[in-house]
Short mmCIF file of C-alpha atoms in Angstrom, two decimals:
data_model
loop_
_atom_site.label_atom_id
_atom_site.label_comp_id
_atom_site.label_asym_id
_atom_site.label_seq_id
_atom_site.Cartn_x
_atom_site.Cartn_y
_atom_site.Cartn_z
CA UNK A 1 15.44 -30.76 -71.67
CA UNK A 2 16.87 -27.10 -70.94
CA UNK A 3 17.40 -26.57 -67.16
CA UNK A 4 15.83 -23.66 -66.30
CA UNK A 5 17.54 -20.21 -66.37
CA UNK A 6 18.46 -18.61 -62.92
CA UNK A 7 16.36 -15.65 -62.11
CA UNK A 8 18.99 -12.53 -62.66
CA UNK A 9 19.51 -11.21 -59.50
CA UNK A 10 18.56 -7.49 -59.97
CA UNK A 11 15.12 -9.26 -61.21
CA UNK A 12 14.91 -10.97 -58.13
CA UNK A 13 15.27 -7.84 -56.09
CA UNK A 14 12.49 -6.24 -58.80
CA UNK A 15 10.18 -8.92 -58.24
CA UNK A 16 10.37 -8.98 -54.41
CA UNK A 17 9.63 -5.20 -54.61
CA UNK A 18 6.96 -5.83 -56.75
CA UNK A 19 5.63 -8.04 -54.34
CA UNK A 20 6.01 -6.15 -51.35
CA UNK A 21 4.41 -2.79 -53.32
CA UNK A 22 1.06 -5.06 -53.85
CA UNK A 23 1.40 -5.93 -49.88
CA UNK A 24 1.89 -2.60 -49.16
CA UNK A 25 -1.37 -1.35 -51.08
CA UNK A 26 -3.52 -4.08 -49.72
CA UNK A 27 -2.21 -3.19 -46.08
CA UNK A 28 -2.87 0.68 -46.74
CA UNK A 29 -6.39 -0.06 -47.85
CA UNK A 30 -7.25 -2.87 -44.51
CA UNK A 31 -5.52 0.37 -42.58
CA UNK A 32 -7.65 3.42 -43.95
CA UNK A 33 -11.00 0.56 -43.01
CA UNK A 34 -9.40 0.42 -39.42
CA UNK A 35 -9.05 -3.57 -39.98
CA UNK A 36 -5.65 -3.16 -38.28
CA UNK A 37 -4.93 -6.76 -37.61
CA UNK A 38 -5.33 -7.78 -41.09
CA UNK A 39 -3.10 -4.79 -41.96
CA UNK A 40 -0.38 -6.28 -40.29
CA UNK A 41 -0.85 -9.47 -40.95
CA UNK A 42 -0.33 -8.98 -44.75
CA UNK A 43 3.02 -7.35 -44.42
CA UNK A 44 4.16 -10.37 -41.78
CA UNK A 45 6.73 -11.72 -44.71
CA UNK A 46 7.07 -8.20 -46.80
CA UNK A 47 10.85 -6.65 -46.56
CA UNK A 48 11.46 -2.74 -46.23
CA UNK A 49 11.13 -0.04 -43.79
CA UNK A 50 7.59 0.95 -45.00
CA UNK A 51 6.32 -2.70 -44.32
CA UNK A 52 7.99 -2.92 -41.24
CA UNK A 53 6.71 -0.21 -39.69
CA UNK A 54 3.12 -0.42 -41.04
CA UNK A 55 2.55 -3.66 -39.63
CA UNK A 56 4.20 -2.79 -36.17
CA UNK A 57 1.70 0.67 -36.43
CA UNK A 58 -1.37 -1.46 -37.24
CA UNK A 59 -0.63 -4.15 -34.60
CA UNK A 60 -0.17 -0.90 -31.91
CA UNK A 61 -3.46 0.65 -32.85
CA UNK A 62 -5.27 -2.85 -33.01
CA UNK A 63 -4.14 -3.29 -29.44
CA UNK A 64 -4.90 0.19 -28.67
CA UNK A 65 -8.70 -0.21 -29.81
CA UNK A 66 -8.76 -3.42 -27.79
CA UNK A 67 -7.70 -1.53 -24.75
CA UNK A 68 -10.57 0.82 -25.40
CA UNK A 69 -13.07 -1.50 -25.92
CA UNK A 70 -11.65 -3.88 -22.46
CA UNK A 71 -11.93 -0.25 -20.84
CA UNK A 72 -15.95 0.32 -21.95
CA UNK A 73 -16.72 -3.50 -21.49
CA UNK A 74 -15.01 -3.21 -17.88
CA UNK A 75 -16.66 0.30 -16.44
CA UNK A 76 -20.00 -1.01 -17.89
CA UNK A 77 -19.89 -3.97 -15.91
CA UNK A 78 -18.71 -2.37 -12.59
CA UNK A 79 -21.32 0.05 -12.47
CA UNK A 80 -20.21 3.30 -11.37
CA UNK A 81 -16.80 2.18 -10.09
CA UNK A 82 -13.89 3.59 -12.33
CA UNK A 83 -12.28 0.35 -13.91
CA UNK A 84 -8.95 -1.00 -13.38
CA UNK A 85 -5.84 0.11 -15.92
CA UNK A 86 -6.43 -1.34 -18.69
CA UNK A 87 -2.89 -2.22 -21.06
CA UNK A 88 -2.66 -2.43 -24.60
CA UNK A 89 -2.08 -6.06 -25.48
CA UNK A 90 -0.05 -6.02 -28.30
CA UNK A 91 2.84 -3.26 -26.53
CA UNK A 92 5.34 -6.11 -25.07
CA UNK A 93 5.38 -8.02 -28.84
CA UNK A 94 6.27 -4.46 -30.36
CA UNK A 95 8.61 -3.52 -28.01
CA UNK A 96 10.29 -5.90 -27.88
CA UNK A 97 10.97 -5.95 -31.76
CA UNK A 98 11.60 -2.56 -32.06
CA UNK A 99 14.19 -2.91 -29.05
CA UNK A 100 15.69 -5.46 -30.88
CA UNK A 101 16.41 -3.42 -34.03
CA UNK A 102 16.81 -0.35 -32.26
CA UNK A 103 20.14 -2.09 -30.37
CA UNK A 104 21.32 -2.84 -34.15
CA UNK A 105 21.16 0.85 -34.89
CA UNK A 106 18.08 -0.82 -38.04
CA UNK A 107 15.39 1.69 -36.97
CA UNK A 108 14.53 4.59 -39.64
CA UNK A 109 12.72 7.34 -38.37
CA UNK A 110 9.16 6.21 -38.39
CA UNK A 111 10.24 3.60 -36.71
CA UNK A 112 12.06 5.31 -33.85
CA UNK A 113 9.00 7.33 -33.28
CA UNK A 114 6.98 4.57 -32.67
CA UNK A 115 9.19 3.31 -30.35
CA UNK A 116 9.01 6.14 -28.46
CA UNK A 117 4.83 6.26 -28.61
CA UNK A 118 5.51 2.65 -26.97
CA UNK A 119 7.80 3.29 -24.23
CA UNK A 120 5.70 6.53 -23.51
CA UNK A 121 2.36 3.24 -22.99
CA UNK A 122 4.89 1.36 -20.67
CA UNK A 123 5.80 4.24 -18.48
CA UNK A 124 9.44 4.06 -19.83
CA UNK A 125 9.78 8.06 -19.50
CA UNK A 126 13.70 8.68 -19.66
CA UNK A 127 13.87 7.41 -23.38
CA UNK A 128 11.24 8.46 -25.22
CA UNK A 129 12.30 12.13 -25.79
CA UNK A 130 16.39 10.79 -27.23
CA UNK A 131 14.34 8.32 -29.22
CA UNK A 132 11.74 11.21 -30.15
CA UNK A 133 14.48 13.60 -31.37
CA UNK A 134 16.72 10.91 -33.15
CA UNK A 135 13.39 10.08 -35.31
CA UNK A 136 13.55 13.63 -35.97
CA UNK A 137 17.22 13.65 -36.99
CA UNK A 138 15.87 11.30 -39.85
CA UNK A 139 12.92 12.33 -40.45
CA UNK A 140 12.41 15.86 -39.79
CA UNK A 141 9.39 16.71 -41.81
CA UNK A 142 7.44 13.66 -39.44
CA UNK A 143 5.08 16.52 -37.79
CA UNK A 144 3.91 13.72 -35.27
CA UNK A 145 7.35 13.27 -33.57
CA UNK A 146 7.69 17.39 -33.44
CA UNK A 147 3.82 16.99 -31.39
CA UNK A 148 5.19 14.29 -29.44
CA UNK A 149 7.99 16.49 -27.88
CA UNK A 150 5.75 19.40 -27.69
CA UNK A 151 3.44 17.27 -25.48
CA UNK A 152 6.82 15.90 -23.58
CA UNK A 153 8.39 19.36 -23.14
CA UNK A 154 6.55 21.31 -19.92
CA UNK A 155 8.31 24.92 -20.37
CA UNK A 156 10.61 26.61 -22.95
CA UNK A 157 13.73 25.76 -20.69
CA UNK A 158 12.77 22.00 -21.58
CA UNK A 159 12.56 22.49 -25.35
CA UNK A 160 16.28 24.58 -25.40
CA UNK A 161 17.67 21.93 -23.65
CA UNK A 162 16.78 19.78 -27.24
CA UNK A 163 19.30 18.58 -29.91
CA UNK A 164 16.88 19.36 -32.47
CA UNK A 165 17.15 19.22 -36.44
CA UNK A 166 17.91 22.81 -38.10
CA UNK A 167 15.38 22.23 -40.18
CA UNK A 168 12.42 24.68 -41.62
CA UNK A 169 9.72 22.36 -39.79
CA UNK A 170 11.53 23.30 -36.46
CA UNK A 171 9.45 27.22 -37.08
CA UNK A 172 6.34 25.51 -37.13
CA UNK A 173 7.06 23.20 -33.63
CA UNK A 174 8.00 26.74 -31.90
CA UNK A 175 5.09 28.58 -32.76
CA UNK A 176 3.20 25.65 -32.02
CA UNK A 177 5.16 25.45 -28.02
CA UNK A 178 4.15 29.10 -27.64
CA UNK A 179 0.67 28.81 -28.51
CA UNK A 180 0.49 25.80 -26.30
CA UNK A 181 2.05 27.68 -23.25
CA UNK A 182 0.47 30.34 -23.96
CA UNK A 183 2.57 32.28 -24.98
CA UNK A 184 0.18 34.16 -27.86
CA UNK A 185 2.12 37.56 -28.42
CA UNK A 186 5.26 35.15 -29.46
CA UNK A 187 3.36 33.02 -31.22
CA UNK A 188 1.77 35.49 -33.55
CA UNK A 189 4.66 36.62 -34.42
CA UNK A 190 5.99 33.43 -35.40
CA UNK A 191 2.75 32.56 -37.04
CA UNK A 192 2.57 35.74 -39.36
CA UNK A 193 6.27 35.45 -39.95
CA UNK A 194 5.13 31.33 -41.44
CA UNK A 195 2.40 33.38 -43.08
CA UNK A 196 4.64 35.11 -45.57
CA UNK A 197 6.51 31.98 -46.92
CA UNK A 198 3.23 29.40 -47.04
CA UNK A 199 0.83 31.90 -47.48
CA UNK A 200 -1.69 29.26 -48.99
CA UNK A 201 -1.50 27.07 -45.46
CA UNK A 202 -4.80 27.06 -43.72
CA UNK A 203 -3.10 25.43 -40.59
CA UNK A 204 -0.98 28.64 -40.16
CA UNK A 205 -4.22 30.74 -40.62
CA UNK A 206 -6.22 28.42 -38.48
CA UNK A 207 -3.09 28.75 -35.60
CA UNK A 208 -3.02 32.72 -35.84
CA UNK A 209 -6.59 33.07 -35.19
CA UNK A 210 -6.17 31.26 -32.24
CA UNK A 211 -3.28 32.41 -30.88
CA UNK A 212 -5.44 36.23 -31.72
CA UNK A 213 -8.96 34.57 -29.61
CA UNK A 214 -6.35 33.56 -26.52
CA UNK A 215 -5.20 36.86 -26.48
CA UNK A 216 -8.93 38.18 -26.61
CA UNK A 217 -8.10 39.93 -29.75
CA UNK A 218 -11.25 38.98 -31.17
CA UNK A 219 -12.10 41.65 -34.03
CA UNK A 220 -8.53 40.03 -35.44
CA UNK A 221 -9.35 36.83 -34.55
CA UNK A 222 -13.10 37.01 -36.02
CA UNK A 223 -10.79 38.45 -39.27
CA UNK A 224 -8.75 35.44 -39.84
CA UNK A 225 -11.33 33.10 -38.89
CA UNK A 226 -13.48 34.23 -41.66
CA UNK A 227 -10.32 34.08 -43.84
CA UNK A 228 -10.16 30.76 -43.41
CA UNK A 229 -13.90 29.77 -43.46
CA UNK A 230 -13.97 31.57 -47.07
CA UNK A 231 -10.52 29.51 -48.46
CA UNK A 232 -12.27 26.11 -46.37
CA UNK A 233 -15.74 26.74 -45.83
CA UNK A 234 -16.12 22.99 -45.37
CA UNK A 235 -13.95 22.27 -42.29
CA UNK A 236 -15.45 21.85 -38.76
CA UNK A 237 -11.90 22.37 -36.86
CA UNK A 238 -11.73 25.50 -35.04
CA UNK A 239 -15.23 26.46 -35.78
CA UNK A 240 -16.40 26.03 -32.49
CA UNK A 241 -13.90 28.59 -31.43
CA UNK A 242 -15.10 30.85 -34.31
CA UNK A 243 -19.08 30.37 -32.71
CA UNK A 244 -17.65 31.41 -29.56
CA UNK A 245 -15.86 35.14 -31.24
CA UNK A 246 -19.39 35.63 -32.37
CA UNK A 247 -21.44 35.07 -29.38
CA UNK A 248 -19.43 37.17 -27.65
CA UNK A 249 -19.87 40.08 -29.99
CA UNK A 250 -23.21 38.85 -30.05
CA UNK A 251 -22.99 38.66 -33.73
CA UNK A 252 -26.09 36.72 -34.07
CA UNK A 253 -26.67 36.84 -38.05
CA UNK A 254 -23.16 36.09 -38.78
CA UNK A 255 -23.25 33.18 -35.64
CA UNK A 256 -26.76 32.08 -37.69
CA UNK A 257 -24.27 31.21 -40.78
CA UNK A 258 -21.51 28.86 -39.23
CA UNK A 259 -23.39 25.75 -39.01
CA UNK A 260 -25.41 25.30 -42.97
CA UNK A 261 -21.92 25.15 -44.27
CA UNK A 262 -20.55 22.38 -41.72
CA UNK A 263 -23.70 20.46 -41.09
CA UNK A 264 -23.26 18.98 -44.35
CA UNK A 265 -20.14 17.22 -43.95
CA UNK A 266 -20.42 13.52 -41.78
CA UNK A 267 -18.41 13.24 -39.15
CA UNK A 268 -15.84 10.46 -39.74
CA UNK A 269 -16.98 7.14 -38.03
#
């Protein structure tokens, strides 16, 4: 009898990515049904950044919807007493693998943001933005991280203190800080100027209408809201901000339109 051939090893690496692409698809579809635990417990054995940090993401927002529901279940039963703090159960079990592989510099940038999500949950304030910025420095296009240090950052001064990526997505997180400290002149500016090289982006659109209704520019803003409406006449974001340029115009026919479009579309469960 023939003993049996070793397995090559550049097959074996082919077949454990095989195996870890079909985890990775079964994961992704438990994740997009909000079946987070069985998300993460699929990837348990698979190998690779992607795995890794799906199944530490699931396991987060699985303890994160168990918080809620502890929260509900608590203030229900204690009448009109606010409940007690309520923690996310799984936070200790990530954080303390992420710490782990964070201390052998084997964090990608994913990764390092949710790290920093996590010691944001345990109060562990001094980190999070280095940890934030460092995801960045990997993964710059990670738009999450960029709102995570928006959120963190309480005035301009705060935000040039940053070592940021030089990277295109940093025009977007400005504009973004000035419309959130409203700062609207700046951020139309910045906004228009994002205009010119994606002018297909209905986020930019949606952002410079805003940033024109904050300043009470509403004839402009009422302009670009109807821009947007006619390239997305489907979304609901914003559009309650739209409803509000119209009733104070008093633009009753066109207010009469906004909702026949919209009430059509289900809100996500």
């Amino acid at each position: 009898r023939r003993p049996a051939a070793a397995v090559p090893p550049a097959v074996a690496v082919a077949i454990n990515e095989g195996e870890a692409t079909d985890a990775l698809l079964l994961a992704r579809c438990y994740f997009q049904m909000r079946e987070y635990m069985r998300a993460s417990h699929v990837l348990e054995d698979a190998p690779g950044d992607k795995a890794r940090f799906l199944r530490l993401y699931a396991l987060y927002l699985a303890g994160e919807r168990r918080k809620d529901d502890q929260t509900l279940e608590e203030s229900s039963s204690l009448a009109d007493s606010y409940p007690a703090h309520v923690n996310n159960p799984q936070l200790k079990a990530v954080e303390a693998e992420l710490r782990e592989l964070h201390e052998r510099d084997q964090l990608d940038g994913y990764a390092l943001y949710l790290y920093a999500v996590v010691l944001k949950q345990l109060q562990r304030t001094p980190q999070v933005l280095e940890l934030l910025c460092a995801a960045l420095h990997k993964e710059p296009t990670l738009w999450a991280a960029w709102l995570e240090v928006a959120a963190a950052c309480p005035d301009r001064d705060a935000v040039a203190r940053l070592s940021l990526p030089d990277h295109w997505m940093a025009h977007f997180f400005y504009a973004h800080v000035c419309l959130e400290l409203q700062q609207n002149t700046e951020a139309v500016t910045l906004y228009e100027r994002l205009s010119v090289t994606f002018p297909q982006s209905t986020y930019v659109l949606a952002q410079l209408a805003t940033a024109h209704y904050q300043l009470r520019e509403f004839d402009e803003a009422q302009a670009r809201f109807e821009e947007l409406l006619k390239a997305d006449p489907y979304r609901l974001d914003h559009v309650d901000t739209y409803s509000n340029i119209l009733y104070v115009k008093e633009s009753k026919r066109a207010l009469s339109c906004v909702a026949p479009p919209t009430a059509c579309r289900p809100l996500p469960s």
